[in-house]
Amino acid sequence: MRTTVGIIGGGPSGLLLARLLHNAGIDSVVLESRDRSYVEQRQRAGILEQATVDVLRSAGAGARLDREGLVHDGIELRYDGRAHRVDFPSLADGRRVWVYAQTEVVKDLIALQLAEGGPLFFGAEVQAVDGADTERPVIRYTHDGREQTLTCDYVVGCDGFHGVARNAVPEHVRTTYERTYPYSWLGILAEAPPVHDELIYAHSERGFALASMRSPQVSRLYLQVPNGTDPADWSDERIWDELDARFALDADPEWRLKRGPVTAKSVLPMRSSVTEPMRYGRVFLAGDAAHIVPPTGAKGLNLAAADVIVLARAFEHLRSTGSTEQLDTYSDTCLRRVWRAEHFSYFMTTTLHTDPEQSGFDTRLQLSQLDRIATSPHAAAELAENYTGLPLA
Ligand code: RFL
Ligand code: PHB
């Protein structure tokens, strides 16, 4: 088999790239190792930036998002027993964010791809990419128990943090910058109405907590827990009690979350990682295959979308002008945005979580920073601009 653009991975970045290329009349093949229902059910991101929503709409994937997505104009920061709202549109040039789960984005893109797009194979596990620095790179994969090859003009690795495409960049060319954190998140889904109409990010001496949502009936909640925590050690009641303790408000001692049946529970480690460059020869890396952020800034999915927007434009430019100029600057263009999002995610994470080794001094610095955001429009605007997404390059 052969194609113009071979895409490894059918997560949000691979599926969105395939859709953008299809709309531009460029053919592609998507190879995804998992089955369709696994990819559609994987619980992950919840927040879409304005630019991500705009591209989904213009790509023809915005209909259900416009019906079911929840528009949010701000977030609440809770610290030291107090609540402070950060208003996005007034601080960030009218931009806002949408609550629309990654599971739903993926379902919408898969349905479109199968109905109108090029081939999308599930259960197709890629082993390696050969000849990254040649004119015809070849993807080797297994499908239906048989070893197969896909010959491409270009290959894009959209295969996430544990993917294989990164290995196509030789070790002497590749540098990975990494940071781990001394805590994880325990995440739950609950059949309980969200307690508030916007997300609440809480700093507390007991650790970070986040109240998010999936719909007016379903809450998504997170608690900072030690690395290596077994979710089985956290009964539903213990989770709700701990959440209530971390969100406690001095001015409203009766404030409680609305409780309901917990339908999913899992522990997620946190990591920051960037691999440079995001391109070698005719192989490009996009999304989590090239970079990971801790989820506190809600940036991962949006960065993945930003990468493939830049890449799809570069392929269109090549097709209409014959120039590889935009493909040649892809890595530098994306890395500028990636490092900004890395910094913001690191900032949100380290400002809101309690490091098990942190001193009283460190806690005072965090509270002082949160107070600065609450009292200075400049500090609040810095948060709002980054959270809602900096304009695309
Ligand atoms: P994905 O989603 O990991 O998809 C990669 C796909 O590649 C497939 N694959 C292979 N296929 C073929 N052959 C191989 N050898 C393969 N190896 C892997 C995999 O099966 C998979 O389908 O990467 P992609 O597309 O780059 O998308 C990135 C996003 O998934 C990720 O950044 C976000 O989920 C991060 N994230 C969040 N991002 C946000 O923007 N806003 C949020 O609110 C947000 N919350 C989150 C998050 C991530 C979380 N977790 C679990 C890490 C909350 C959480 C809890
Ligand atoms: C989510 O709803 O899953 C979510 C929201 C905001 C974050 C991370 C995750 O920062």
Short mmCIF file of C-alpha atoms and ligand atoms in Angstrom, two decimals, residues 44-47 99 185 199 201 210 212-214 220 222 295-299 387, ligand 2:
data_model
loop_
_atom_site.label_atom_id
_atom_site.label_comp_id
_atom_site.label_asym_id
_atom_site.label_seq_id
_atom_site.Cartn_x
_atom_site.Cartn_y
_atom_site.Cartn_z
CA ARG A 44 -8.72 12.20 29.17
CA ALA A 45 -8.94 15.90 28.49
CA GLY A 46 -11.97 18.07 29.00
CA ILE A 47 -11.08 21.63 28.00
CA VAL A 99 -15.93 21.85 28.14
CA TRP A 185 -3.88 12.78 40.33
CA LEU A 199 -14.06 24.80 36.96
CA TYR A 201 -8.83 24.85 40.92
CA LEU A 210 -9.94 20.25 40.77
CA SER A 212 -14.47 19.83 36.42
CA MET A 213 -17.43 18.37 34.57
CA ARG A 214 -18.51 16.42 31.52
CA ARG A 220 -15.13 15.02 36.72
CA TYR A 222 -9.38 15.24 40.67
CA PRO A 295 -2.77 18.32 33.05
CA THR A 296 -3.12 21.29 35.46
CA GLY A 297 -3.05 23.83 32.60
CA ALA A 298 -5.45 21.85 30.34
CA LYS A 299 -2.97 22.20 27.47
CA TYR A 387 -5.31 29.22 29.70
C1 PHB B 2 -10.91 17.64 32.76
O1 PHB B 2 -12.09 18.06 32.72
O2 PHB B 2 -10.63 16.44 32.60
C2 PHB B 2 -9.81 18.60 33.05
C3 PHB B 2 -10.08 19.95 33.11
C4 PHB B 2 -9.06 20.85 33.38
C5 PHB B 2 -7.78 20.39 33.58
C6 PHB B 2 -7.50 19.03 33.49
C7 PHB B 2 -8.52 18.12 33.23
O3 PHB B 2 -6.80 21.27 33.88
#
